[in-house]
PDB file of C-alpha atoms in Angstrom:
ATOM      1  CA  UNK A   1      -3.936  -9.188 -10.546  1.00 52.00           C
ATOM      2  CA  UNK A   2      -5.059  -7.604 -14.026  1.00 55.00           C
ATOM      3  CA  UNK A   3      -8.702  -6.430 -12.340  1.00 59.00           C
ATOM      4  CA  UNK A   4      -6.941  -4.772 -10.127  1.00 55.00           C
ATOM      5  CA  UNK A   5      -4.782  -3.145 -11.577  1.00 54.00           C
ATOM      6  CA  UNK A   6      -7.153  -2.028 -14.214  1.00 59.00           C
ATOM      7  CA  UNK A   7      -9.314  -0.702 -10.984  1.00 58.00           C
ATOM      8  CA  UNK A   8      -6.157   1.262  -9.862  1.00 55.00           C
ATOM      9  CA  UNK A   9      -5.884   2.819 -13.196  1.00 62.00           C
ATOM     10  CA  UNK A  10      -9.187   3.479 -13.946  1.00 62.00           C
ATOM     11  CA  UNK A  11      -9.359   5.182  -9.770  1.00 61.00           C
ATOM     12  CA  UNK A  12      -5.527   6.851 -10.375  1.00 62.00           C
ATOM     13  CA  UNK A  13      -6.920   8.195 -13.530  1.00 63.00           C
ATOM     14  CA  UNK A  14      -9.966   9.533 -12.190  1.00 61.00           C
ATOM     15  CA  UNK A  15      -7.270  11.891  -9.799  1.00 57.00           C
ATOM     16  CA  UNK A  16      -5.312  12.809 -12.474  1.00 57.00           C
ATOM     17  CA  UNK A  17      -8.133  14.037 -15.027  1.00 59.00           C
ATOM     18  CA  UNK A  18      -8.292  17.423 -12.975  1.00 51.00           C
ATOM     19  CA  UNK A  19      -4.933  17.885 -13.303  1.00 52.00           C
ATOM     20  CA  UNK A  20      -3.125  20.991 -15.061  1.00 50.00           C
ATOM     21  CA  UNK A  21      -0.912  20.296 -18.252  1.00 47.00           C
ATOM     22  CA  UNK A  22       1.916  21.917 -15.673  1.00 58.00           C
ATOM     23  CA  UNK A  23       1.776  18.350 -13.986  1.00 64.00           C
ATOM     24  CA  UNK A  24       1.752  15.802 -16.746  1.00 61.00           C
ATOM     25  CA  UNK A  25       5.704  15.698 -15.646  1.00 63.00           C
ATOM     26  CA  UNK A  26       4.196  13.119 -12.792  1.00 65.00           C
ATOM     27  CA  UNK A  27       3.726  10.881 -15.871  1.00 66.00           C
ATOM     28  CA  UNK A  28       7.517  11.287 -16.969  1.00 64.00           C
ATOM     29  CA  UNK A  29       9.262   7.784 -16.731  1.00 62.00           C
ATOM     30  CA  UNK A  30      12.608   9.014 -16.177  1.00 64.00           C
ATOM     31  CA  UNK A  31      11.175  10.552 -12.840  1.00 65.00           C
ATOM     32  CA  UNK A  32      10.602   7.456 -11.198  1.00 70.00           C
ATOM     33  CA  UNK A  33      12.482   6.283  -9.038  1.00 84.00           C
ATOM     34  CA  UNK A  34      11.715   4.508  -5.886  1.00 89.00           C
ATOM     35  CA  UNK A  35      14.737   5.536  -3.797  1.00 91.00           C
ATOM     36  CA  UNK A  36      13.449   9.490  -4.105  1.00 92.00           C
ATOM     37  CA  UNK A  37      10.107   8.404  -3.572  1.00 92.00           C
ATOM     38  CA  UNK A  38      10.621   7.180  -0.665  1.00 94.00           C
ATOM     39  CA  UNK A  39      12.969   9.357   0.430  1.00 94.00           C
ATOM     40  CA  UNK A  40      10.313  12.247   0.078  1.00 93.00           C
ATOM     41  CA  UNK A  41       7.856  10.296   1.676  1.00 95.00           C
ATOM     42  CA  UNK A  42      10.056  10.110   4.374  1.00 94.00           C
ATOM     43  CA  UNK A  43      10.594  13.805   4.729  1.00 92.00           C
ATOM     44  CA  UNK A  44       8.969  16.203   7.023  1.00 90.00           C
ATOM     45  CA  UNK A  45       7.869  18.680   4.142  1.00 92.00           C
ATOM     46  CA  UNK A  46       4.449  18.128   3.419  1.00 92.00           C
ATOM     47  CA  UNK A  47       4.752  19.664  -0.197  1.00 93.00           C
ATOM     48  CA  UNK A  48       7.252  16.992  -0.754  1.00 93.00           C
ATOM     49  CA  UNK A  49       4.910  14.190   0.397  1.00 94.00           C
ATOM     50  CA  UNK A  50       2.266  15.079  -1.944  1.00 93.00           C
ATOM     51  CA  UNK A  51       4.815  15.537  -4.980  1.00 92.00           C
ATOM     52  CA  UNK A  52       6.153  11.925  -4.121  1.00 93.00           C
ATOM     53  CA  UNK A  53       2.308  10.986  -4.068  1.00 94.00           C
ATOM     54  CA  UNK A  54       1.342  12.619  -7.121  1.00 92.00           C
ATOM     55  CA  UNK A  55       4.467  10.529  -9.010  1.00 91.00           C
ATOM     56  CA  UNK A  56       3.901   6.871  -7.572  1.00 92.00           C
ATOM     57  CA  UNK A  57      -0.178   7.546  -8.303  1.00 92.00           C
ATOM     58  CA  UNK A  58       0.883   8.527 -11.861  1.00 89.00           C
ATOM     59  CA  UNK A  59       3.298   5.384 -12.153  1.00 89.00           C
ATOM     60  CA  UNK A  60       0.558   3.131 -10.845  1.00 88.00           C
ATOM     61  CA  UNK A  61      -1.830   4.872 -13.484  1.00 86.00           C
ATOM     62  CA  UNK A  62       0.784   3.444 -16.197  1.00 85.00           C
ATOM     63  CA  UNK A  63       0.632  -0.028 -14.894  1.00 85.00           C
ATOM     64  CA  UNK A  64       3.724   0.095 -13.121  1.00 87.00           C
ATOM     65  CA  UNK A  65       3.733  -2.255  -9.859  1.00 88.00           C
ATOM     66  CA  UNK A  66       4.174   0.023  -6.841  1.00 89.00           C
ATOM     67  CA  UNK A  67       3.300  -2.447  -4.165  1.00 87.00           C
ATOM     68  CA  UNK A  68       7.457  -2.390  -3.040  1.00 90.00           C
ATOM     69  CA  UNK A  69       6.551   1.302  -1.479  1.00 92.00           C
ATOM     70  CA  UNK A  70       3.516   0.517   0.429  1.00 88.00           C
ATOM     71  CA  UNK A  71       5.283   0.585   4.165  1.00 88.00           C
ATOM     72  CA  UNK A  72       6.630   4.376   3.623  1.00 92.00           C
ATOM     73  CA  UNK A  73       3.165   4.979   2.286  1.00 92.00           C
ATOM     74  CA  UNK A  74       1.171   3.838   5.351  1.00 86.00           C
ATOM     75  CA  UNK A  75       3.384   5.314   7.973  1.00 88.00           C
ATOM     76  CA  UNK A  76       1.946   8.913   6.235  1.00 91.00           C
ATOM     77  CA  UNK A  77      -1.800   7.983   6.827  1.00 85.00           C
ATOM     78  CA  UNK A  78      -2.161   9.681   9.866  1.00 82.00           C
ATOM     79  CA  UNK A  79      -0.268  13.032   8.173  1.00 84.00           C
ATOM     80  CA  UNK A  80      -3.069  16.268   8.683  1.00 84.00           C
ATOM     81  CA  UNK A  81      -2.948  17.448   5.339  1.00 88.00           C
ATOM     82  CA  UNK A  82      -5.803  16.631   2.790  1.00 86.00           C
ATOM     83  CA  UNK A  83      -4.568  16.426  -0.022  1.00 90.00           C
ATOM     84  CA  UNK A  84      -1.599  14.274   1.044  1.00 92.00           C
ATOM     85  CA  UNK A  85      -4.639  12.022   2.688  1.00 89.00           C
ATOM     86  CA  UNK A  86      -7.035  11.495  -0.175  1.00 87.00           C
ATOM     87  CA  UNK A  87      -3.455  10.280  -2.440  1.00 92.00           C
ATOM     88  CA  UNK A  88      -2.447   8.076   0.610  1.00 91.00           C
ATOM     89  CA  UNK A  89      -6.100   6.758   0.732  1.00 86.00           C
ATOM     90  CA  UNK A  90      -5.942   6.284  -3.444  1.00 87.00           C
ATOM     91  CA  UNK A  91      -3.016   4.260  -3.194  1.00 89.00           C
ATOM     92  CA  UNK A  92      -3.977   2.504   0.036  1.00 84.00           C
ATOM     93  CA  UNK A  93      -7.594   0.902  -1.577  1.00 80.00           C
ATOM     94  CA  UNK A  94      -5.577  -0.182  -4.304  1.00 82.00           C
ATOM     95  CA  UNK A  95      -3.134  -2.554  -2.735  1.00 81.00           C
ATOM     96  CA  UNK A  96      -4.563  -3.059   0.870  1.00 77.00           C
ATOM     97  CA  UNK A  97      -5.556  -6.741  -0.322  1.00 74.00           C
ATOM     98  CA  UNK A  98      -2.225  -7.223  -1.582  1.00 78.00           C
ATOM     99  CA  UNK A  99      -0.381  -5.814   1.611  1.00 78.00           C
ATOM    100  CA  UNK A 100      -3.425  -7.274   4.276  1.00 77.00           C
ATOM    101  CA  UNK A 101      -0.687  -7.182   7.272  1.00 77.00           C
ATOM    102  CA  UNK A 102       0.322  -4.081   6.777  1.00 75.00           C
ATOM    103  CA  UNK A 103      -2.878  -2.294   6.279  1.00 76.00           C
ATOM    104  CA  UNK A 104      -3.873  -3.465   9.313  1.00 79.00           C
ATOM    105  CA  UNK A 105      -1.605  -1.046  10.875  1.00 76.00           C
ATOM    106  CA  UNK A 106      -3.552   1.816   9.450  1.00 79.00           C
ATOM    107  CA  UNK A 107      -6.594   1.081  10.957  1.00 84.00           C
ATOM    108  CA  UNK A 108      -6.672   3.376  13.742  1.00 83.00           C
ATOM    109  CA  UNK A 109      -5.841   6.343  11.284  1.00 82.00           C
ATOM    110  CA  UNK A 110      -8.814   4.896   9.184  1.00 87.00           C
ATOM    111  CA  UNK A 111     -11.183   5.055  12.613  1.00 90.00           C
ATOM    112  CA  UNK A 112      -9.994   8.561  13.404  1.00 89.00           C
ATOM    113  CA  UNK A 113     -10.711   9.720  10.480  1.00 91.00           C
ATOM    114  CA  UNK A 114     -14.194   8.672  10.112  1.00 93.00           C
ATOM    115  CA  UNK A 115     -14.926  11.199  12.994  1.00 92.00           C
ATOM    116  CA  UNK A 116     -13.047  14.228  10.172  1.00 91.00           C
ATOM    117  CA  UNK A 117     -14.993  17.083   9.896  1.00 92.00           C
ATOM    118  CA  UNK A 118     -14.429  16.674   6.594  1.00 91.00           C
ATOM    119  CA  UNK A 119     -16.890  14.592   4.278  1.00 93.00           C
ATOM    120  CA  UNK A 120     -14.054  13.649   1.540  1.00 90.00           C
ATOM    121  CA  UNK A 121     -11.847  12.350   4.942  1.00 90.00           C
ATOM    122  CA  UNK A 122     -14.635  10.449   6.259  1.00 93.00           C
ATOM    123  CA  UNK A 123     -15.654   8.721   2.978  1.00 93.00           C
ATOM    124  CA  UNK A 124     -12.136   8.318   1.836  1.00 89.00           C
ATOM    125  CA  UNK A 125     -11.639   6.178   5.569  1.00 91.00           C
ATOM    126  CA  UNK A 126     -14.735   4.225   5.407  1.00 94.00           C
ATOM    127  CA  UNK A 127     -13.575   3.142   1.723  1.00 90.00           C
ATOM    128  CA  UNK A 128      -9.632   1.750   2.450  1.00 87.00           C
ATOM    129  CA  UNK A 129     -11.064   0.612   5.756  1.00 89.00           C
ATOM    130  CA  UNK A 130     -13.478  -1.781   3.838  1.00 91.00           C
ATOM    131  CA  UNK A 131     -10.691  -2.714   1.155  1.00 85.00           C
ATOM    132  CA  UNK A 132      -8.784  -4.472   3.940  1.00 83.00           C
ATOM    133  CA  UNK A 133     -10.215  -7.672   3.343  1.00 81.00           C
ATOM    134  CA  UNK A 134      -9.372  -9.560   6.728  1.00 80.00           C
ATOM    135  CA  UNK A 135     -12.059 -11.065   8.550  1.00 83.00           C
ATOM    136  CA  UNK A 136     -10.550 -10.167  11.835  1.00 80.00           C
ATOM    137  CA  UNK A 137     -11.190  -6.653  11.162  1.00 85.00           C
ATOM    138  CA  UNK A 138     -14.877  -7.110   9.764  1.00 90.00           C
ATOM    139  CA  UNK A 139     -16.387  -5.787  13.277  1.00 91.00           C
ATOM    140  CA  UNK A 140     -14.767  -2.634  13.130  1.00 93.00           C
ATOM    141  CA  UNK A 141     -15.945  -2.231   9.670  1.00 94.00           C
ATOM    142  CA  UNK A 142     -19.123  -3.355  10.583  1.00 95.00           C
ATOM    143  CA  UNK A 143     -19.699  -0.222  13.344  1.00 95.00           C
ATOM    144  CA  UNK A 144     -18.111   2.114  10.458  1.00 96.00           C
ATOM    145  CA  UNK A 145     -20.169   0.925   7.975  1.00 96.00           C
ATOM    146  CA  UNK A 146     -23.449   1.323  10.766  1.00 95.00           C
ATOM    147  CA  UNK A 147     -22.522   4.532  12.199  1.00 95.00           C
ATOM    148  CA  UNK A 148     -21.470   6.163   8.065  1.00 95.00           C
ATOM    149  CA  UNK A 149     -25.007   4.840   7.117  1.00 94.00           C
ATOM    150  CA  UNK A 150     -26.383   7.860   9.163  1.00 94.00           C
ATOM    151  CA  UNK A 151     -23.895  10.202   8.401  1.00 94.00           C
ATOM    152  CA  UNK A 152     -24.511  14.506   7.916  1.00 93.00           C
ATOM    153  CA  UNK A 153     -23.098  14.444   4.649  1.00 93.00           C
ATOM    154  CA  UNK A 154     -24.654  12.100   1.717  1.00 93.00           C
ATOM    155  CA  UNK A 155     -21.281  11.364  -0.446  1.00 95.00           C
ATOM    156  CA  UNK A 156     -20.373   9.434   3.119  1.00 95.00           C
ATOM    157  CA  UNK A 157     -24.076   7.459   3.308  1.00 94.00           C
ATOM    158  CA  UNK A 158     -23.218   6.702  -0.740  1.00 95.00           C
ATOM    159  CA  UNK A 159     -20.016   5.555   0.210  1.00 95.00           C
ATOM    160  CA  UNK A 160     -21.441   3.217   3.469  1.00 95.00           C
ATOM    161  CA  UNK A 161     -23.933   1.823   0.739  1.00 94.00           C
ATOM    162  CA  UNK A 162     -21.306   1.111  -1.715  1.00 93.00           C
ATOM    163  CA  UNK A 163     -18.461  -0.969   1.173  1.00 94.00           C
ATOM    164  CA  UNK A 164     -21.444  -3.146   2.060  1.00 95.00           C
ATOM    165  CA  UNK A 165     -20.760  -5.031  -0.781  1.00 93.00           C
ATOM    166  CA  UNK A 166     -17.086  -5.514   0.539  1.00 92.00           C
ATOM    167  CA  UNK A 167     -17.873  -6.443   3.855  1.00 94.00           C
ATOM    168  CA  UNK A 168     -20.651  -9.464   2.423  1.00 95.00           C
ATOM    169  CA  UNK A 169     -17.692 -10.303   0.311  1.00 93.00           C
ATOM    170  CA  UNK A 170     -15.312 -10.907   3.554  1.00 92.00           C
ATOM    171  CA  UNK A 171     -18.174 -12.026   6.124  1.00 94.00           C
ATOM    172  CA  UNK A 172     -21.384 -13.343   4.732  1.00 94.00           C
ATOM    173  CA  UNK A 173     -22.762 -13.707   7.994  1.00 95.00           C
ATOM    174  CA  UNK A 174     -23.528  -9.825   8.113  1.00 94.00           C
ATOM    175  CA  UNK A 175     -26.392 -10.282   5.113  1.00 94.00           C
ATOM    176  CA  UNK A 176     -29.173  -9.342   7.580  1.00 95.00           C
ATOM    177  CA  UNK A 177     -27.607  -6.348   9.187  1.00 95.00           C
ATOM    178  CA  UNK A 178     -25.993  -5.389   5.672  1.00 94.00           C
ATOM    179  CA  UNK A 179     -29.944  -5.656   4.268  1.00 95.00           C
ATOM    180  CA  UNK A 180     -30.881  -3.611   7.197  1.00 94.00           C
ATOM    181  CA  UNK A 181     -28.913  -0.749   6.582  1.00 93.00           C
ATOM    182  CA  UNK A 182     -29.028  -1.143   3.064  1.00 92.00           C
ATOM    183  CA  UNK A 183     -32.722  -0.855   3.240  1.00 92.00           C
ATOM    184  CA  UNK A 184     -33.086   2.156   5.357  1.00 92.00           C
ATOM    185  CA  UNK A 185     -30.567   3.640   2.831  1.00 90.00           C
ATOM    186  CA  UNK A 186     -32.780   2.992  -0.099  1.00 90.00           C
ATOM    187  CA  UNK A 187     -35.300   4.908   1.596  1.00 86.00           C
ATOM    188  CA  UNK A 188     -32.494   7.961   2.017  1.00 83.00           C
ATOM    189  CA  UNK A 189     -33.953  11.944   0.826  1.00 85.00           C
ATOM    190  CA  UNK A 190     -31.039  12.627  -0.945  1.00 83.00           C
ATOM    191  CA  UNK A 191     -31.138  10.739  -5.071  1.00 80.00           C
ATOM    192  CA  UNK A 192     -27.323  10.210  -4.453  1.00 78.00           C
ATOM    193  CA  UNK A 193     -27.672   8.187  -1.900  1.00 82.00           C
ATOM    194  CA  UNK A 194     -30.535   5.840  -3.396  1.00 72.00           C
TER     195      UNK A 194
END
């Protein structure tokens, strides 16, 4: 439990370096509370959504367990609006092996998404799509993994090469396709990629 949550923080923090000194209030202990998190997330309003976001990310940043909220964070997967998304998605990686049952729910979100015309969506998918860590789901991560590899946008081939690694970890019975695709990726034009 302590790797992960020092991978949460380290990924939470990584969100909240960009932020302005106007939102360090996210990080204000007296302003969590679960019961108006989840009421917010439960709202329509998607300014709300994000602020409700922005506060469990920062608790979870803190070390504070925030696994109880994870249902009234995956019924907001599918929401349209980005930035509510890549939170959702932050959150999501973190405790999808914790919560395998209910992640599973979010995997047709997670497949729509890797069709976004936007690269952050598509990458942001194909990563908490490989963090559920449920063999019965390894096919489907398989063809996202396969069809990312030769994806437009670079950041998404980085991100294909970099959930291989998760699906060996679930299925090691994919080494030869994984090798395959990791191979033409090696030989990818773009330095990011390699």
């Amino acid at each position: 439990s302590a790797p992960m949550m020092d991978r949460a923080s380290a990924g939470v923090r990584e969100i909240f370096s960009a932020l302005s000194s106007s939102e360090a209030r996210y990080f204000d202990e007296e302003r969590y509370s679960e019961a108006e998190i989840r009421k917010a997330l439960s709202e329509s309003l998607t300014d709300s959504k994000i602020d409700a976001m922005k506060r469990l990310l920062a608790a979870v940043s803190t070390g504070r367990d925030a696994s109880p909220l994870f249902p009234d964070v995956v019924k907001n997967v599918s929401f349209q609006s980005l930035e509510l998304k890549k939170l959702i998605y932050i959150y999501l990686v973190q405790y999808a092996e914790k919560h395998r049952e209910l992640a599973l729910l979010s995997i047709n979100s997670f497949q729509k998404d890797l069709s976004d015309r936007s690269q952050l969506v598509r990458a942001s998918a194909l990563r908490a799509m490989a963090s559920i860590k449920v063999l019965e789901v390894i096919q489907l991560v398989m063809v996202a993994v396969r069809t990312a590899s030769c994806d437009s946008s670079a950041y998404v081939r980085k991100t294909a090469a970099q959930c291989m690694t998760k699906v060996y970890a679930v299925d090691a019975d994919q080494f030869f396709e994984l090798r395959s695709l990791l191979l033409k990726l090696m030989s990818d034009h773009e330095v990011q990629v390699v």
